[in-house]
Amino acid sequence: MATDNPDTIFALSSGTPPCGVAIIRISGPGSGRALNVLAGRLPNSRQASLRQIRDPQAGWLDEALVLWFPGPSSATGEDCAEIHCHGGRAVIRAIENSLAGLGLRQAEPGEFTRRAFLNGRMDLLEAEALGDMLSAETELQRAVLASSAKGHASNEVAHWREAVLSASAAVEQELDFSDDDQDGIAPTPGWCSDARRVAEEMAAWLAVPPAERLREGLRVVLAGPPNSGKSSLFNAILDEAAAIVTPIAGTTRDAIERPVAIGGVPFLLVDTAGLRDEGADEIERIGISRAGQELARADVVLWLGPEGEGPSGVIEVASMMDAAVWAPKGEGSLAVSAVTGEGLPELMSRLSAVGRDRLPKPGQVAVSRRQKQRLETARLQLLEAAEVEDLLIAGEALRQARHALDAMLGTVGTEDMLDSLFGRFCIGK
C-alpha cells in the first residue's frame, strides 16, 4: 500500500448490512467535491445535515444525514465526509457506485487508520491499541486497551524519550568540558540516576503479559485418558455441542479449539485426544501426539485423569460426578458434572480468577511482542549508558535507546511492518 497516495477513498464503516443505518466514510482531497455532487452542497463543518442524495446519472438514491470534516482537524488528517444512509444493501451499493463513478476508490483494510498515522493524527502505539480494540470481545480486553487507545501509553513513552534527550544533552555537555580540559568544572552526571529510573519504569511494562496474550486469551487445555469426560466438559463450558461425545474410547482424534469468555476474561478452550499408551490405532496415536503438544503450549491444564498423574501445576478436576461410580479428588480439586451442571459455576469462577491473575489488568499497559523487543532494547541501552565510564559509549547507548523509542511511536519504521499492522484492520477503519 503506498504511503503517499493522494487518492480519495471510501468504505462502509458500519456493521454488515442490512441494518438500520449505514455509515459510508470518505477521506482525501476529493471528499468535498464528492459530497457536494451527491448532497447538493457542503453542510456546515461538523454539523449533521439532512440531505437528498442524488447521482448525476441515476437520480435520487436516498435521504441521509451528511457530515463534513475539513482537514487537517479530522480523523485522518485529510478532508473527510460521512454519509449516514439507510442500511439496505441496494442503497449502500448505489451510493458506493456513485462515489466510484466520481473517481473515488474503495479503501483497503486499515487505510483510514494508516492515513491518520501518516498524517500525525495518532502514533504507532495508539494505532496498535486501536487494532486490538476493534477485535476485543471481552470486558477485560476493552478495559486494558482503552488507556493505550486514548494515548496514555504514548504519552509515557514520549516522557521517556524526553528524559533520554536530556541525558544525551548532559553527556554532550560533559564531553565539551572534557575537551576544554578544565579541571574540577565538569558537571556531576545526575543523568545516570534518571536513566536508571526510566529503565525501572520500562521494566514494569515488560513484566506485563503482551497484548497478543490478551487478544488470544489464555489457552486452557482439557486433558486426561479416554472416556474421562473431557469432550462433555468442553461442550458444557461452551454450552454447545462442539465436540463429539460417545462412550467409545478414542472418539476425539484431534485438538478442537473454541474461544470463550468467562467472567469477562478471554480464553481459548482446547479439547484433546485421550492419553493412553496401548490400544490406540494409527490415527488416534497422531491425536495423542498432538495432545502432548497442546499440553506443552497450555497456559492452564484441566486434568481429568487420575489424581497426580497429570503435568505439574494442573487444576485437578473430578468429572462425571453424576455417574454411578465416581471418586472425588483431594483438597484443592474441583468436582463437576457436565450432565447436571453441578460444579460448573465453581470451575468457571476458578478459571476467571486464574485469567485475571495471569492476563494484563485494567490500568496496566499491554504492548505487542514487537514493541516489547524495542522497549527491552531501550532499557538495556539506558542501563549501559548509566554504567559505562566512557562518555562516547554512553552517548551512543543513549542514541540507540532514543531510536528504539522512536520505533515504538512510529517516528521510524518500515513499510513491511506498517503493511502487516494495518492489514489486520477492517475495510472501513
Coordinates of C-alpha atoms in Angstrom, one line a residue:
M1 CA 0.0 0.0 0.0
A2 CA 1.5 3.3 -1.0
T3 CA 2.1 5.8 1.9
D4 CA 1.8 9.0 -0.2
N5 CA -1.3 8.0 -2.2
P6 CA -3.4 11.2 -2.8
D7 CA -6.5 9.2 -3.9
T8 CA -9.8 9.9 -2.3
I9 CA -11.1 6.7 -0.7
F10 CA -14.4 5.5 0.6
A11 CA -15.7 2.5 2.5
L12 CA -18.7 1.2 4.5
S13 CA -17.6 1.9 8.1
S14 CA -20.6 0.5 10.0
G15 CA -22.0 -3.0 10.5
T16 CA -22.8 -5.6 7.9
P17 CA -26.0 -4.8 6.0
P18 CA -28.9 -5.0 6.1
C19 CA -29.0 -2.6 9.2
G20 CA -31.0 0.4 10.3
V21 CA -28.3 3.0 9.4
A22 CA -25.1 2.6 7.4
I23 CA -22.2 4.9 7.6
I24 CA -20.1 5.5 4.5
R25 CA -16.7 7.2 5.2
I26 CA -14.8 9.3 2.6
S27 CA -11.3 10.6 3.0
G28 CA -9.0 12.5 0.7
P29 CA -8.7 15.7 -1.3
G30 CA -11.8 14.9 -3.4
S31 CA -14.1 14.4 -0.3
G32 CA -15.7 17.8 -0.5
R33 CA -16.3 17.6 -4.3
A34 CA -17.9 14.2 -3.9
L35 CA -20.2 15.3 -1.1
N36 CA -21.1 18.5 -2.9
V37 CA -22.1 16.5 -6.0
L38 CA -24.2 13.9 -4.1
A39 CA -25.7 16.1 -1.4
G40 CA -26.2 19.4 -3.4
R41 CA -23.8 21.5 -1.3
L42 CA -21.4 21.1 1.6
P43 CA -23.0 21.3 5.1
N44 CA -21.5 23.4 7.9
S45 CA -18.3 21.9 9.3
R46 CA -19.0 19.1 11.9
Q47 CA -22.8 19.6 11.8
A48 CA -25.1 16.9 10.6
S49 CA -27.4 17.9 7.8
L50 CA -30.4 16.0 6.3
R51 CA -29.9 15.9 2.5
Q52 CA -31.3 14.2 -0.5
I53 CA -28.6 12.0 -2.0
R54 CA -28.7 12.2 -5.9
D55 CA -26.5 10.7 -8.5
P56 CA -25.9 12.9 -11.6
Q57 CA -27.0 10.0 -13.9
A58 CA -29.1 7.6 -11.7
G59 CA -31.0 10.3 -10.0
W60 CA -32.4 10.1 -6.4
L61 CA -30.7 7.5 -4.2
D62 CA -31.7 8.1 -0.6
E63 CA -32.4 10.6 2.1
A64 CA -29.4 10.7 4.5
L65 CA -27.5 12.7 7.1
V66 CA -24.2 14.0 5.8
L67 CA -21.3 15.4 7.7
W68 CA -18.2 17.4 6.6
F69 CA -14.8 17.4 8.4
P70 CA -12.2 19.6 6.7
G71 CA -8.6 18.6 7.3
P72 CA -6.3 18.7 9.0
S73 CA -8.6 18.6 12.0
S74 CA -10.2 15.3 11.1
A75 CA -9.8 11.6 11.9
T76 CA -7.4 11.0 9.1
G77 CA -5.8 14.5 8.9
E78 CA -7.4 14.9 5.4
D79 CA -10.7 16.3 4.2
C80 CA -13.3 13.8 5.3
A81 CA -17.0 13.2 4.9
E82 CA -19.6 10.8 6.1
I83 CA -22.9 9.7 4.6
H84 CA -25.4 8.2 7.2
C85 CA -27.8 6.5 4.9
H86 CA -30.4 3.7 5.2
G87 CA -28.8 0.3 5.7
G88 CA -30.2 -1.7 2.9
R89 CA -27.7 -3.4 0.6
A90 CA -29.2 -1.8 -2.5
V91 CA -29.0 1.7 -1.0
I92 CA -25.4 1.2 0.1
R93 CA -24.4 -0.3 -3.2
A94 CA -26.0 2.6 -5.2
I95 CA -24.1 5.3 -3.2
E96 CA -20.8 3.4 -3.4
N97 CA -21.3 3.0 -7.2
S98 CA -21.9 6.8 -7.4
L99 CA -18.7 7.5 -5.4
A100 CA -16.7 5.2 -7.7
G101 CA -18.2 7.0 -10.7
L102 CA -16.8 10.2 -9.4
G103 CA -13.3 8.8 -9.4
L104 CA -13.0 7.7 -5.8
R105 CA -11.8 4.2 -4.9
Q106 CA -12.6 1.6 -2.4
A107 CA -10.4 1.8 0.7
E108 CA -8.0 -1.1 1.6
P109 CA -8.1 -2.7 5.0
G110 CA -6.9 -0.3 7.7
E111 CA -6.3 2.5 5.2
F112 CA -8.2 5.2 7.1
T113 CA -6.2 4.5 10.2
R114 CA -2.9 4.3 8.2
R115 CA -3.6 7.8 6.8
A116 CA -4.3 9.0 10.3
F117 CA -0.9 7.6 11.4
L118 CA 1.0 9.0 8.4
N119 CA -0.7 12.4 8.9
G120 CA 0.3 12.6 12.6
R121 CA -3.2 12.1 14.0
M122 CA -2.1 9.1 16.0
D123 CA 1.2 7.3 16.7
L124 CA 2.0 3.6 16.3
L125 CA 1.2 2.7 19.9
E126 CA -2.3 4.2 19.5
A127 CA -2.8 2.5 16.2
E128 CA -1.8 -0.9 17.5
A129 CA -4.1 -0.5 20.5
L130 CA -7.0 0.6 18.3
G131 CA -6.5 -2.5 16.1
D132 CA -6.7 -4.7 19.2
M133 CA -9.8 -2.7 20.4
L134 CA -11.6 -3.5 17.1
S135 CA -11.2 -7.2 17.8
A136 CA -11.9 -7.0 21.6
E137 CA -14.8 -9.3 22.7
T138 CA -14.5 -9.2 26.5
E139 CA -14.7 -6.5 29.1
L140 CA -11.1 -7.2 30.3
Q141 CA -9.8 -6.7 26.8
R142 CA -11.7 -3.4 26.4
A143 CA -10.6 -2.1 29.9
V144 CA -6.9 -2.9 29.4
L145 CA -6.7 -1.5 25.9
A146 CA -8.8 1.7 26.5
S147 CA -6.0 3.7 28.1
S148 CA -3.5 2.8 25.3
A149 CA -6.0 3.6 22.6
K150 CA -6.6 7.0 24.2
G151 CA -2.9 7.8 24.1
H152 CA -1.8 7.3 27.7
A153 CA 0.9 4.8 26.7
S154 CA 2.2 7.1 24.0
N155 CA 2.4 10.0 26.5
E156 CA 4.5 7.8 28.8
V157 CA 6.9 6.8 26.0
A158 CA 7.2 10.4 24.9
H159 CA 8.2 11.3 28.5
W160 CA 10.8 8.6 28.4
R161 CA 12.1 10.0 25.2
E162 CA 12.4 13.5 26.6
A163 CA 14.4 12.0 29.5
V164 CA 16.7 10.3 27.1
L165 CA 17.2 13.5 25.2
S166 CA 18.0 15.4 28.4
A167 CA 20.5 12.7 29.3
S168 CA 22.1 12.9 25.8
A169 CA 22.4 16.7 26.2
A170 CA 24.1 16.2 29.6
V171 CA 26.6 13.7 28.1
E172 CA 27.4 16.2 25.3
Q173 CA 28.0 18.9 27.9
E174 CA 30.3 16.6 29.8
L175 CA 32.2 15.8 26.6
D176 CA 32.6 19.6 26.0
F177 CA 34.0 20.1 29.5
S178 CA 36.4 17.2 28.9
D179 CA 37.6 18.7 25.6
D180 CA 38.2 22.0 27.3
D181 CA 40.3 20.2 29.9
Q182 CA 39.1 22.4 32.8
D183 CA 39.9 20.5 36.0
G184 CA 37.1 20.4 38.6
I185 CA 34.5 22.1 36.3
A186 CA 32.8 19.1 34.7
P187 CA 29.2 18.7 35.9
T188 CA 28.0 15.9 38.1
P189 CA 26.5 13.1 35.9
G190 CA 23.0 13.3 37.5
W191 CA 21.6 12.0 34.3
C192 CA 22.7 8.5 35.3
S193 CA 20.1 8.2 38.0
D194 CA 17.4 9.5 35.6
A195 CA 18.4 6.8 33.1
R196 CA 18.2 4.1 35.8
R197 CA 14.8 5.4 36.9
V198 CA 13.4 5.3 33.3
A199 CA 14.8 1.8 32.9
E200 CA 13.0 0.6 36.0
E201 CA 9.7 2.1 34.7
M202 CA 10.3 0.2 31.4
A203 CA 10.9 -3.0 33.3
A204 CA 7.4 -2.7 34.9
W205 CA 5.9 -2.6 31.4
L206 CA 8.0 -5.5 30.3
A207 CA 6.6 -7.6 33.2
V208 CA 3.0 -7.2 31.9
P209 CA 1.9 -10.1 29.5
P210 CA 1.9 -8.9 25.9
A211 CA -1.1 -7.6 24.0
E212 CA -1.2 -10.8 21.9
R213 CA -1.9 -12.9 25.0
L214 CA -4.8 -10.6 25.9
R215 CA -6.1 -10.7 22.4
E216 CA -5.9 -14.5 22.0
G217 CA -6.9 -15.4 25.6
L218 CA -5.4 -17.9 28.0
R219 CA -5.0 -21.3 26.4
V220 CA -7.0 -23.8 28.6
V221 CA -6.3 -27.5 27.7
L222 CA -8.6 -30.3 28.8
A223 CA -6.5 -33.4 29.2
G224 CA -6.8 -37.0 30.6
P225 CA -7.3 -40.6 29.4
P226 CA -10.1 -41.7 27.1
N227 CA -13.6 -41.5 28.5
S228 CA -12.7 -39.2 31.3
G229 CA -15.3 -36.7 30.3
K230 CA -13.1 -34.1 28.5
S231 CA -15.4 -33.6 25.5
S232 CA -18.6 -33.5 27.6
L233 CA -17.0 -30.8 29.9
F234 CA -15.7 -29.0 26.9
N235 CA -19.3 -28.8 25.5
A236 CA -20.7 -27.8 28.9
I237 CA -18.3 -24.9 29.3
L238 CA -19.1 -23.7 25.8
D239 CA -22.8 -24.6 26.1
E240 CA -22.7 -26.1 22.7
A241 CA -22.1 -29.5 21.0
A242 CA -18.7 -28.6 19.6
A243 CA -17.1 -32.0 20.3
I244 CA -18.5 -35.4 19.5
V245 CA -19.3 -37.4 22.7
T246 CA -19.6 -41.2 22.7
P247 CA -18.7 -44.0 25.2
I248 CA -16.2 -45.3 22.6
A249 CA -12.6 -44.7 23.7
G250 CA -10.6 -42.6 21.3
T251 CA -13.6 -40.7 19.8
T252 CA -11.7 -37.4 19.9
R253 CA -8.8 -37.8 17.3
D254 CA -7.6 -34.2 17.1
A255 CA -7.4 -31.0 19.2
I256 CA -10.6 -28.8 18.9
E257 CA -10.3 -25.1 19.8
R258 CA -13.0 -22.7 20.7
P259 CA -12.7 -19.1 22.1
V260 CA -14.9 -18.4 25.1
A261 CA -15.3 -15.5 27.6
I262 CA -15.7 -16.5 31.2
G263 CA -16.5 -13.7 33.7
G264 CA -15.4 -11.1 31.1
V265 CA -12.0 -12.8 30.6
P266 CA -10.9 -14.3 27.2
F267 CA -9.9 -17.9 27.0
L268 CA -9.1 -20.4 24.2
L269 CA -10.6 -23.8 25.2
V270 CA -8.8 -26.8 23.7
D271 CA -10.3 -30.4 23.8
T272 CA -7.7 -33.1 23.2
A273 CA -7.5 -36.8 22.4
G274 CA -7.5 -39.2 25.3
L275 CA -4.0 -40.1 26.6
R276 CA -3.2 -43.8 26.7
D277 CA -0.2 -46.0 25.9
E278 CA -2.0 -49.0 24.5
G279 CA -5.0 -49.8 22.3
A280 CA -4.8 -46.8 20.0
D281 CA -4.8 -47.1 16.2
E282 CA -2.5 -45.1 14.0
I283 CA -4.9 -42.1 13.6
E284 CA -5.5 -42.0 17.3
R285 CA -1.8 -42.1 18.0
I286 CA -1.4 -38.9 15.9
G287 CA -4.1 -37.3 18.0
I288 CA -2.4 -38.4 21.2
S289 CA 0.9 -36.9 20.0
R290 CA -0.9 -33.6 19.2
A291 CA -2.5 -33.7 22.7
G292 CA 1.0 -33.8 24.1
Q293 CA 2.0 -30.8 22.0
E294 CA -1.1 -28.9 23.3
L295 CA -0.1 -29.7 26.9
A296 CA 3.3 -28.1 26.2
R297 CA 1.6 -24.9 24.9
A298 CA -1.1 -24.7 27.6
D299 CA -1.4 -21.8 30.0
V300 CA -3.8 -23.8 32.1
V301 CA -4.5 -27.5 32.2
L302 CA -7.7 -29.1 33.4
W303 CA -6.7 -32.6 34.3
L304 CA -9.5 -35.1 34.3
G305 CA -7.3 -38.2 34.7
P306 CA -6.2 -40.0 37.9
E307 CA -5.1 -37.5 40.6
G308 CA -1.4 -36.7 40.5
E309 CA -0.8 -38.3 37.1
G310 CA -1.1 -35.1 35.1
P311 CA 1.6 -32.4 34.4
S312 CA 2.8 -30.2 37.2
G313 CA 0.6 -27.2 38.0
V314 CA -2.7 -28.6 36.7
I315 CA -6.1 -27.9 38.0
E316 CA -7.4 -31.3 39.2
V317 CA -11.0 -31.9 38.0
A318 CA -13.0 -34.9 39.2
S319 CA -15.5 -35.1 36.3
M320 CA -18.7 -37.1 35.8
M321 CA -19.8 -36.7 39.4
D322 CA -23.3 -37.8 38.3
A323 CA -22.0 -41.3 37.4
A324 CA -22.9 -44.3 39.5
V325 CA -19.3 -45.0 40.2
W326 CA -17.4 -41.8 41.0
A327 CA -14.5 -40.9 43.3
P328 CA -13.7 -37.3 44.4
K329 CA -10.2 -35.9 44.3
G330 CA -8.2 -34.3 47.1
E331 CA -8.1 -30.8 48.6
G332 CA -7.9 -28.0 46.0
S333 CA -9.6 -30.1 43.3
L334 CA -12.9 -29.4 41.6
A335 CA -15.8 -31.8 41.1
V336 CA -18.2 -31.3 38.1
S337 CA -20.9 -32.9 36.2
A338 CA -21.3 -31.9 32.6
V339 CA -24.8 -33.6 32.6
T340 CA -26.4 -31.8 35.6
G341 CA -24.2 -28.7 35.6
E342 CA -23.2 -29.3 39.2
G343 CA -19.8 -27.8 40.0
L344 CA -19.6 -25.8 36.7
P345 CA -20.0 -22.4 38.4
E346 CA -17.1 -23.2 40.7
L347 CA -15.0 -24.2 37.7
M348 CA -15.9 -21.1 35.8
S349 CA -15.0 -19.0 38.9
R350 CA -11.6 -20.7 39.2
L351 CA -10.8 -20.1 35.6
S352 CA -11.9 -16.5 35.7
A353 CA -9.7 -15.9 38.7
V354 CA -6.7 -17.5 37.1
G355 CA -7.3 -15.5 33.9
R356 CA -7.5 -12.2 35.8
D357 CA -4.3 -13.1 37.6
R358 CA -2.3 -14.0 34.5
L359 CA -3.6 -11.5 32.0
P360 CA -2.9 -7.7 31.9
K361 CA -5.1 -5.8 34.4
P362 CA -7.0 -2.6 33.8
G363 CA -4.6 0.3 34.3
Q364 CA -1.6 -1.7 33.0
V365 CA -0.1 -1.2 29.6
A366 CA -0.1 -4.2 27.3
V367 CA 2.1 -3.7 24.3
S368 CA 2.8 -6.2 21.5
R369 CA 5.7 -8.6 21.4
R370 CA 7.3 -6.4 18.7
Q371 CA 7.0 -3.3 20.9
K372 CA 8.4 -5.3 23.9
Q373 CA 11.5 -6.0 21.9
R374 CA 12.0 -2.4 21.2
L375 CA 11.3 -1.5 24.9
E376 CA 13.8 -4.1 26.1
T377 CA 16.4 -2.6 23.7
A378 CA 15.8 0.9 25.1
R379 CA 16.0 -0.4 28.7
L380 CA 19.3 -2.3 28.2
Q381 CA 20.9 0.7 26.4
L382 CA 19.9 3.0 29.2
L383 CA 21.5 0.7 31.8
E384 CA 24.6 0.5 29.7
A385 CA 24.8 4.3 29.4
A386 CA 24.5 4.7 33.1
E387 CA 27.2 2.1 33.9
V388 CA 30.0 2.8 31.4
E389 CA 32.7 5.3 32.1
D390 CA 33.4 6.2 28.5
L391 CA 31.2 9.1 27.6
L392 CA 31.4 8.3 23.9
I393 CA 30.0 4.8 24.5
A394 CA 27.3 6.3 26.9
G395 CA 26.3 8.8 24.2
E396 CA 25.9 6.1 21.6
A397 CA 23.9 3.9 24.0
L398 CA 21.5 6.8 24.6
R399 CA 21.2 7.3 20.9
Q400 CA 20.2 3.7 20.5
A401 CA 17.7 4.0 23.3
R402 CA 16.1 7.0 21.7
H403 CA 16.0 5.2 18.3
A404 CA 14.1 2.3 19.9
L405 CA 11.6 4.6 21.5
D406 CA 11.1 6.4 18.1
A407 CA 10.4 3.0 16.6
M408 CA 7.7 2.4 19.3
L409 CA 6.0 5.6 18.4
G410 CA 6.4 5.1 14.7
T411 CA 8.7 8.0 14.1
V412 CA 10.9 5.5 12.3
G413 CA 9.7 2.3 10.8
T414 CA 9.5 0.1 7.6
E415 CA 6.7 -0.3 5.1
D416 CA 6.6 -4.0 5.6
M417 CA 5.8 -3.5 9.3
L418 CA 3.1 -1.0 8.5
D419 CA 1.6 -3.2 5.9
S420 CA 1.4 -6.0 8.4
L421 CA -0.1 -3.9 11.2
F422 CA -2.8 -2.1 9.2
G423 CA -3.7 -5.2 7.2
R424 CA -5.3 -6.5 10.4
F425 CA -7.9 -3.7 10.3
C426 CA -11.3 -3.9 8.7
I427 CA -12.0 -2.2 5.4
G428 CA -13.8 0.8 6.9
K429 CA -11.3 1.7 9.6

